[in-house]
PDB file of C-alpha atoms in Angstrom:
ATOM      1  CA  UNK I   1      26.792 -43.070 -57.832  1.00 44.00           C
ATOM      2  CA  UNK I   2      28.812 -40.199 -56.390  1.00 51.00           C
ATOM      3  CA  UNK I   3      26.067 -39.363 -53.892  1.00 51.00           C
ATOM      4  CA  UNK I   4      26.497 -42.598 -51.902  1.00 52.00           C
ATOM      5  CA  UNK I   5      29.679 -41.486 -50.069  1.00 49.00           C
ATOM      6  CA  UNK I   6      27.999 -38.173 -49.175  1.00 45.00           C
ATOM      7  CA  UNK I   7      24.930 -39.925 -47.767  1.00 40.00           C
ATOM      8  CA  UNK I   8      27.131 -42.317 -45.811  1.00 45.00           C
ATOM      9  CA  UNK I   9      29.087 -39.405 -44.314  1.00 46.00           C
ATOM     10  CA  UNK I  10      25.845 -37.696 -43.195  1.00 42.00           C
ATOM     11  CA  UNK I  11      24.674 -40.893 -41.489  1.00 37.00           C
ATOM     12  CA  UNK I  12      27.980 -41.170 -39.615  1.00 39.00           C
ATOM     13  CA  UNK I  13      27.788 -37.557 -38.405  1.00 40.00           C
ATOM     14  CA  UNK I  14      24.172 -37.977 -37.261  1.00 42.00           C
ATOM     15  CA  UNK I  15      25.038 -41.149 -35.363  1.00 44.00           C
ATOM     16  CA  UNK I  16      27.890 -39.367 -33.614  1.00 46.00           C
ATOM     17  CA  UNK I  17      25.604 -36.510 -32.548  1.00 41.00           C
ATOM     18  CA  UNK I  18      23.046 -38.927 -31.111  1.00 39.00           C
ATOM     19  CA  UNK I  19      25.780 -40.745 -29.215  1.00 42.00           C
ATOM     20  CA  UNK I  20      26.917 -37.633 -27.328  1.00 40.00           C
ATOM     21  CA  UNK I  21      23.445 -36.174 -26.719  1.00 39.00           C
ATOM     22  CA  UNK I  22      22.080 -36.490 -23.130  1.00 41.00           C
ATOM     23  CA  UNK I  23      19.784 -39.481 -22.739  1.00 41.00           C
ATOM     24  CA  UNK I  24      17.069 -37.375 -21.085  1.00 39.00           C
ATOM     25  CA  UNK I  25      17.168 -34.589 -23.659  1.00 40.00           C
ATOM     26  CA  UNK I  26      18.277 -30.994 -23.141  1.00 43.00           C
ATOM     27  CA  UNK I  27      17.708 -29.805 -19.550  1.00 53.00           C
ATOM     28  CA  UNK I  28      16.578 -26.263 -18.928  1.00 71.00           C
ATOM     29  CA  UNK I  29      18.656 -24.049 -16.681  1.00 88.00           C
ATOM     30  CA  UNK I  30      17.363 -23.796 -13.082  1.00 96.00           C
ATOM     31  CA  UNK I  31      15.979 -20.373 -12.186  1.00 97.00           C
ATOM     32  CA  UNK I  32      16.111 -18.622  -8.829  1.00 97.00           C
ATOM     33  CA  UNK I  33      12.836 -16.688  -8.438  1.00 97.00           C
ATOM     34  CA  UNK I  34      11.471 -14.144  -5.951  1.00 98.00           C
ATOM     35  CA  UNK I  35       7.751 -13.628  -5.507  1.00 97.00           C
ATOM     36  CA  UNK I  36       6.025 -10.266  -5.958  1.00 97.00           C
ATOM     37  CA  UNK I  37       4.302  -8.577  -3.014  1.00 96.00           C
ATOM     38  CA  UNK I  38       2.003  -5.609  -2.341  1.00 96.00           C
ATOM     39  CA  UNK I  39       2.045  -3.782   0.996  1.00 95.00           C
ATOM     40  CA  UNK I  40      -0.051  -1.162   2.724  1.00 94.00           C
ATOM     41  CA  UNK I  41       1.838   1.885   4.063  1.00 93.00           C
ATOM     42  CA  UNK I  42       3.622   0.938   7.303  1.00 91.00           C
ATOM     43  CA  UNK I  43       2.766  -2.713   6.614  1.00 95.00           C
ATOM     44  CA  UNK I  44       4.917  -5.808   6.203  1.00 96.00           C
ATOM     45  CA  UNK I  45       4.713  -9.178   4.461  1.00 97.00           C
ATOM     46  CA  UNK I  46       6.878 -12.121   3.404  1.00 97.00           C
ATOM     47  CA  UNK I  47       8.068 -13.143  -0.059  1.00 98.00           C
ATOM     48  CA  UNK I  48       9.262 -16.569  -1.137  1.00 98.00           C
ATOM     49  CA  UNK I  49      12.684 -17.259  -2.627  1.00 98.00           C
ATOM     50  CA  UNK I  50      12.597 -20.469  -4.650  1.00 98.00           C
ATOM     51  CA  UNK I  51      14.627 -22.616  -7.044  1.00 98.00           C
ATOM     52  CA  UNK I  52      12.312 -23.808  -9.803  1.00 97.00           C
ATOM     53  CA  UNK I  53      14.267 -27.016 -10.420  1.00 97.00           C
ATOM     54  CA  UNK I  54      17.161 -29.036  -8.974  1.00 97.00           C
ATOM     55  CA  UNK I  55      18.182 -31.583 -11.639  1.00 96.00           C
ATOM     56  CA  UNK I  56      21.007 -32.980  -9.496  1.00 97.00           C
ATOM     57  CA  UNK I  57      19.568 -32.298  -6.058  1.00 97.00           C
ATOM     58  CA  UNK I  58      20.592 -29.569  -3.623  1.00 97.00           C
ATOM     59  CA  UNK I  59      23.388 -29.664  -1.067  1.00 97.00           C
ATOM     60  CA  UNK I  60      23.338 -26.041   0.049  1.00 96.00           C
ATOM     61  CA  UNK I  61      23.093 -22.409  -1.011  1.00 97.00           C
ATOM     62  CA  UNK I  62      24.189 -18.870  -0.247  1.00 97.00           C
ATOM     63  CA  UNK I  63      22.143 -16.092  -1.856  1.00 98.00           C
ATOM     64  CA  UNK I  64      22.389 -12.328  -1.472  1.00 98.00           C
ATOM     65  CA  UNK I  65      19.268 -10.264  -2.245  1.00 98.00           C
ATOM     66  CA  UNK I  66      18.982  -6.492  -2.596  1.00 97.00           C
ATOM     67  CA  UNK I  67      16.173  -3.945  -2.795  1.00 95.00           C
ATOM     68  CA  UNK I  68      16.970  -1.352  -5.440  1.00 88.00           C
ATOM     69  CA  UNK I  69      14.782   1.409  -3.992  1.00 88.00           C
ATOM     70  CA  UNK I  70      14.018   2.835  -0.575  1.00 90.00           C
ATOM     71  CA  UNK I  71      10.247   2.216  -0.646  1.00 94.00           C
ATOM     72  CA  UNK I  72      10.777  -0.884   1.517  1.00 96.00           C
ATOM     73  CA  UNK I  73      13.375  -2.603   3.684  1.00 96.00           C
ATOM     74  CA  UNK I  74      14.133  -6.236   4.515  1.00 97.00           C
ATOM     75  CA  UNK I  75      13.603  -7.308   8.110  1.00 95.00           C
ATOM     76  CA  UNK I  76      14.817 -10.912   8.187  1.00 96.00           C
ATOM     77  CA  UNK I  77      14.244 -14.387   6.765  1.00 97.00           C
ATOM     78  CA  UNK I  78      13.147 -17.880   7.746  1.00 96.00           C
ATOM     79  CA  UNK I  79      14.074 -21.277   6.287  1.00 96.00           C
ATOM     80  CA  UNK I  80      11.947 -24.375   5.699  1.00 95.00           C
ATOM     81  CA  UNK I  81      12.370 -27.083   8.342  1.00 94.00           C
ATOM     82  CA  UNK I  82      14.203 -29.338   5.854  1.00 92.00           C
ATOM     83  CA  UNK I  83      17.205 -26.978   5.798  1.00 95.00           C
ATOM     84  CA  UNK I  84      19.761 -26.236   8.487  1.00 90.00           C
ATOM     85  CA  UNK I  85      20.998 -22.633   8.446  1.00 87.00           C
ATOM     86  CA  UNK I  86      24.765 -22.390   8.407  1.00 88.00           C
ATOM     87  CA  UNK I  87      24.537 -18.748   9.565  1.00 88.00           C
ATOM     88  CA  UNK I  88      21.707 -16.471  10.651  1.00 92.00           C
ATOM     89  CA  UNK I  89      20.198 -14.288   7.905  1.00 95.00           C
ATOM     90  CA  UNK I  90      22.474 -11.268   7.541  1.00 96.00           C
ATOM     91  CA  UNK I  91      20.622  -7.978   6.974  1.00 97.00           C
ATOM     92  CA  UNK I  92      22.654  -5.014   5.697  1.00 94.00           C
ATOM     93  CA  UNK I  93      22.981  -1.862   7.836  1.00 91.00           C
ATOM     94  CA  UNK I  94      20.531   0.121   5.698  1.00 93.00           C
ATOM     95  CA  UNK I  95      17.987  -2.703   5.462  1.00 95.00           C
ATOM     96  CA  UNK I  96      18.360  -2.904   1.695  1.00 95.00           C
ATOM     97  CA  UNK I  97      20.282  -6.221   1.491  1.00 97.00           C
ATOM     98  CA  UNK I  98      20.033  -9.666   3.047  1.00 98.00           C
ATOM     99  CA  UNK I  99      22.148 -12.815   2.723  1.00 98.00           C
ATOM    100  CA  UNK I 100      20.525 -16.215   3.259  1.00 97.00           C
ATOM    101  CA  UNK I 101      22.594 -19.383   3.668  1.00 97.00           C
ATOM    102  CA  UNK I 102      21.584 -22.947   4.526  1.00 97.00           C
ATOM    103  CA  UNK I 103      22.417 -26.615   3.864  1.00 96.00           C
ATOM    104  CA  UNK I 104      20.314 -29.651   2.996  1.00 96.00           C
ATOM    105  CA  UNK I 105      22.026 -32.044   5.411  1.00 93.00           C
ATOM    106  CA  UNK I 106      19.298 -34.697   5.209  1.00 92.00           C
ATOM    107  CA  UNK I 107      19.138 -34.751   1.378  1.00 93.00           C
ATOM    108  CA  UNK I 108      15.489 -33.685   1.475  1.00 95.00           C
ATOM    109  CA  UNK I 109      15.846 -32.142  -2.002  1.00 97.00           C
ATOM    110  CA  UNK I 110      16.784 -34.977  -4.332  1.00 96.00           C
ATOM    111  CA  UNK I 111      17.634 -35.024  -8.045  1.00 97.00           C
ATOM    112  CA  UNK I 112      14.757 -33.823 -10.208  1.00 96.00           C
ATOM    113  CA  UNK I 113      13.073 -31.793  -7.438  1.00 97.00           C
ATOM    114  CA  UNK I 114      11.066 -28.766  -8.569  1.00 97.00           C
ATOM    115  CA  UNK I 115       9.684 -25.591  -6.989  1.00 97.00           C
ATOM    116  CA  UNK I 116      12.052 -25.745  -4.011  1.00 98.00           C
ATOM    117  CA  UNK I 117      11.488 -23.007  -1.406  1.00 97.00           C
ATOM    118  CA  UNK I 118      14.834 -21.818  -0.082  1.00 97.00           C
ATOM    119  CA  UNK I 119      13.566 -19.147   2.334  1.00 97.00           C
ATOM    120  CA  UNK I 120      10.868 -16.574   3.024  1.00 97.00           C
ATOM    121  CA  UNK I 121      12.064 -12.993   3.402  1.00 98.00           C
ATOM    122  CA  UNK I 122      10.233 -10.323   5.409  1.00 97.00           C
ATOM    123  CA  UNK I 123       9.842  -6.931   3.718  1.00 97.00           C
ATOM    124  CA  UNK I 124       8.533  -3.786   5.418  1.00 97.00           C
ATOM    125  CA  UNK I 125       7.050  -0.673   3.819  1.00 96.00           C
ATOM    126  CA  UNK I 126       9.158   2.476   4.042  1.00 92.00           C
ATOM    127  CA  UNK I 127       7.429   4.799   1.558  1.00 91.00           C
ATOM    128  CA  UNK I 128       5.208   4.459  -1.499  1.00 94.00           C
ATOM    129  CA  UNK I 129       5.986   3.161  -4.975  1.00 95.00           C
ATOM    130  CA  UNK I 130       7.632   0.025  -6.347  1.00 96.00           C
ATOM    131  CA  UNK I 131      11.054  -1.568  -6.007  1.00 94.00           C
ATOM    132  CA  UNK I 132      12.635  -4.721  -7.463  1.00 96.00           C
ATOM    133  CA  UNK I 133      13.947  -7.308  -5.010  1.00 97.00           C
ATOM    134  CA  UNK I 134      16.714  -8.954  -7.003  1.00 97.00           C
ATOM    135  CA  UNK I 135      19.436 -11.580  -6.649  1.00 97.00           C
ATOM    136  CA  UNK I 136      22.816  -9.894  -6.374  1.00 96.00           C
ATOM    137  CA  UNK I 137      24.886 -13.056  -5.978  1.00 97.00           C
ATOM    138  CA  UNK I 138      24.179 -16.771  -5.625  1.00 96.00           C
ATOM    139  CA  UNK I 139      26.197 -19.904  -4.859  1.00 96.00           C
ATOM    140  CA  UNK I 140      24.213 -23.147  -5.146  1.00 97.00           C
ATOM    141  CA  UNK I 141      25.743 -26.631  -4.875  1.00 97.00           C
ATOM    142  CA  UNK I 142      24.132 -29.887  -6.016  1.00 96.00           C
ATOM    143  CA  UNK I 143      24.330 -33.300  -4.338  1.00 96.00           C
ATOM    144  CA  UNK I 144      27.343 -34.274  -6.451  1.00 94.00           C
ATOM    145  CA  UNK I 145      29.331 -31.284  -5.211  1.00 92.00           C
ATOM    146  CA  UNK I 146      28.950 -29.433  -8.493  1.00 95.00           C
ATOM    147  CA  UNK I 147      28.233 -25.748  -8.763  1.00 95.00           C
ATOM    148  CA  UNK I 148      24.812 -24.701 -10.126  1.00 95.00           C
ATOM    149  CA  UNK I 149      24.668 -21.456 -12.083  1.00 94.00           C
ATOM    150  CA  UNK I 150      20.946 -20.564 -12.102  1.00 95.00           C
ATOM    151  CA  UNK I 151      19.138 -17.846 -13.939  1.00 96.00           C
ATOM    152  CA  UNK I 152      17.370 -15.248 -11.798  1.00 97.00           C
ATOM    153  CA  UNK I 153      13.959 -13.579 -11.799  1.00 97.00           C
ATOM    154  CA  UNK I 154      13.507 -10.542  -9.552  1.00 97.00           C
ATOM    155  CA  UNK I 155      10.330  -9.875  -7.607  1.00 97.00           C
ATOM    156  CA  UNK I 156       8.510  -6.532  -7.427  1.00 97.00           C
ATOM    157  CA  UNK I 157       7.655  -4.978  -4.065  1.00 97.00           C
ATOM    158  CA  UNK I 158       4.801  -2.449  -4.342  1.00 97.00           C
ATOM    159  CA  UNK I 159       3.717  -0.121  -1.551  1.00 96.00           C
ATOM    160  CA  UNK I 160       0.310   1.454  -2.171  1.00 92.00           C
ATOM    161  CA  UNK I 161      -0.356   5.124  -1.458  1.00 82.00           C
ATOM    162  CA  UNK I 162      -2.529   5.711   1.638  1.00 75.00           C
ATOM    163  CA  UNK I 163      -6.255   6.247   1.120  1.00 68.00           C
ATOM    164  CA  UNK I 164      -7.581   9.590   2.389  1.00 62.00           C
ATOM    165  CA  UNK I 165     -10.108   9.249   5.266  1.00 64.00           C
ATOM    166  CA  UNK I 166     -12.920  11.863   5.460  1.00 62.00           C
ATOM    167  CA  UNK I 167     -12.535  14.156   8.475  1.00 64.00           C
ATOM    168  CA  UNK I 168     -15.301  15.516  10.705  1.00 66.00           C
ATOM    169  CA  UNK I 169     -15.034  18.850   8.893  1.00 61.00           C
ATOM    170  CA  UNK I 170     -15.631  17.126   5.557  1.00 58.00           C
ATOM    171  CA  UNK I 171     -18.867  15.642   6.926  1.00 60.00           C
ATOM    172  CA  UNK I 172     -20.335  19.046   8.039  1.00 62.00           C
ATOM    173  CA  UNK I 173     -23.151  20.469   5.818  1.00 58.00           C
ATOM    174  CA  UNK I 174     -22.383  23.603   3.852  1.00 57.00           C
ATOM    175  CA  UNK I 175     -23.810  26.874   5.181  1.00 55.00           C
ATOM    176  CA  UNK I 176     -25.499  29.788   3.484  1.00 53.00           C
ATOM    177  CA  UNK I 177     -23.853  33.127   4.299  1.00 51.00           C
ATOM    178  CA  UNK I 178     -27.053  35.050   3.444  1.00 53.00           C
ATOM    179  CA  UNK I 179     -29.027  33.121   6.058  1.00 53.00           C
ATOM    180  CA  UNK I 180     -26.616  33.869   8.899  1.00 56.00           C
ATOM    181  CA  UNK I 181     -24.611  30.686   8.632  1.00 56.00           C
ATOM    182  CA  UNK I 182     -27.576  28.296   8.651  1.00 58.00           C
ATOM    183  CA  UNK I 183     -27.642  25.309   6.295  1.00 56.00           C
ATOM    184  CA  UNK I 184     -29.669  25.985   3.148  1.00 55.00           C
ATOM    185  CA  UNK I 185     -33.301  24.855   3.148  1.00 57.00           C
ATOM    186  CA  UNK I 186     -34.390  21.953   1.003  1.00 54.00           C
ATOM    187  CA  UNK I 187     -37.700  21.565  -0.786  1.00 53.00           C
ATOM    188  CA  UNK I 188     -40.368  19.179   0.466  1.00 52.00           C
ATOM    189  CA  UNK I 189     -39.262  16.416  -1.902  1.00 52.00           C
ATOM    190  CA  UNK I 190     -35.694  16.599  -0.614  1.00 50.00           C
ATOM    191  CA  UNK I 191     -34.479  17.466  -4.093  1.00 50.00           C
ATOM    192  CA  UNK I 192     -32.199  20.349  -3.181  1.00 51.00           C
ATOM    193  CA  UNK I 193     -31.832  23.799  -1.728  1.00 49.00           C
ATOM    194  CA  UNK I 194     -34.635  26.347  -2.157  1.00 47.00           C
ATOM    195  CA  UNK I 195     -33.388  29.636  -3.600  1.00 49.00           C
ATOM    196  CA  UNK I 196     -35.207  32.799  -2.462  1.00 49.00           C
ATOM    197  CA  UNK I 197     -34.737  36.525  -3.093  1.00 48.00           C
ATOM    198  CA  UNK I 198     -35.327  39.458  -0.776  1.00 47.00           C
ATOM    199  CA  UNK I 199     -38.555  40.606  -2.496  1.00 48.00           C
ATOM    200  CA  UNK I 200     -40.141  37.211  -3.023  1.00 51.00           C
ATOM    201  CA  UNK I 201     -41.725  35.901  -6.219  1.00 51.00           C
ATOM    202  CA  UNK I 202     -44.038  38.453  -7.995  1.00 55.00           C
ATOM    203  CA  UNK I 203     -43.538  41.224  -5.430  1.00 52.00           C
ATOM    204  CA  UNK I 204     -42.656  43.948  -7.955  1.00 64.00           C
ATOM    205  CA  UNK I 205     -45.686  43.196 -10.164  1.00 64.00           C
ATOM    206  CA  UNK I 206     -48.037  43.223  -7.156  1.00 60.00           C
ATOM    207  CA  UNK I 207     -46.746  46.612  -5.954  1.00 62.00           C
ATOM    208  CA  UNK I 208     -47.184  48.128  -9.416  1.00 66.00           C
ATOM    209  CA  UNK I 209     -50.786  46.890  -9.669  1.00 65.00           C
ATOM    210  CA  UNK I 210     -51.611  48.267  -6.222  1.00 66.00           C
ATOM    211  CA  UNK I 211     -50.178  51.687  -7.134  1.00 65.00           C
ATOM    212  CA  UNK I 212     -52.323  51.828 -10.280  1.00 71.00           C
ATOM    213  CA  UNK I 213     -55.452  50.945  -8.314  1.00 65.00           C
ATOM    214  CA  UNK I 214     -54.802  53.723  -5.774  1.00 68.00           C
ATOM    215  CA  UNK I 215     -54.187  56.262  -8.555  1.00 64.00           C
ATOM    216  CA  UNK I 216     -57.442  55.305 -10.253  1.00 65.00           C
ATOM    217  CA  UNK I 217     -59.396  55.631  -6.997  1.00 65.00           C
ATOM    218  CA  UNK I 218     -57.973  59.087  -6.283  1.00 62.00           C
ATOM    219  CA  UNK I 219     -58.832  60.203  -9.807  1.00 63.00           C
ATOM    220  CA  UNK I 220     -62.484  59.243  -9.355  1.00 61.00           C
ATOM    221  CA  UNK I 221     -62.781  61.175  -6.080  1.00 56.00           C
ATOM    222  CA  UNK I 222     -61.416  64.362  -7.660  1.00 55.00           C
ATOM    223  CA  UNK I 223     -64.162  64.229 -10.289  1.00 54.00           C
TER     224      UNK I 223
END
């Protein structure tokens, strides 16, 4: 009989927890993401900066991005038509940072929106290797005037090493020093160079046989 009060207390605690829990369940934290990109040497491309979810809509944002290596620089940014920039994109003096800032004046991004593109940033190759493009600071406001504190996911900017192009010298056939600089001969089947010696095949054996024949002839005449 002593267990009934304990069971009753557990039921009360569980009911209280259910009463304060959000009706829609636990919401995941929005994440500010930057796409990866691969560039050719001296090339350029754009990467997307996006908010993966906006549970309470989006009123505006100010985000500062930074490249943490000198293999690339940022050249500027553009906003989707649904946003109105409050200032022009601000690129740092060394091309390693950019600040993007805009407002959703027409409430185009409503509560529950997902995969919201905030801007596209231009990056330009300045070397070879890889560099993270990361969020250094972010201020994002929802439609209710509240501050959103998103997680962040940096993008990786990769600049490939240049591919060597064969030169005209590389395409020239090799020469044979023994033949006065002429390209080596190939056999009739095209299988490869023909190797020859100064005396030719079987020359020494032929000379020896001829000498023996002459010696034998002279010996007969002396008899």
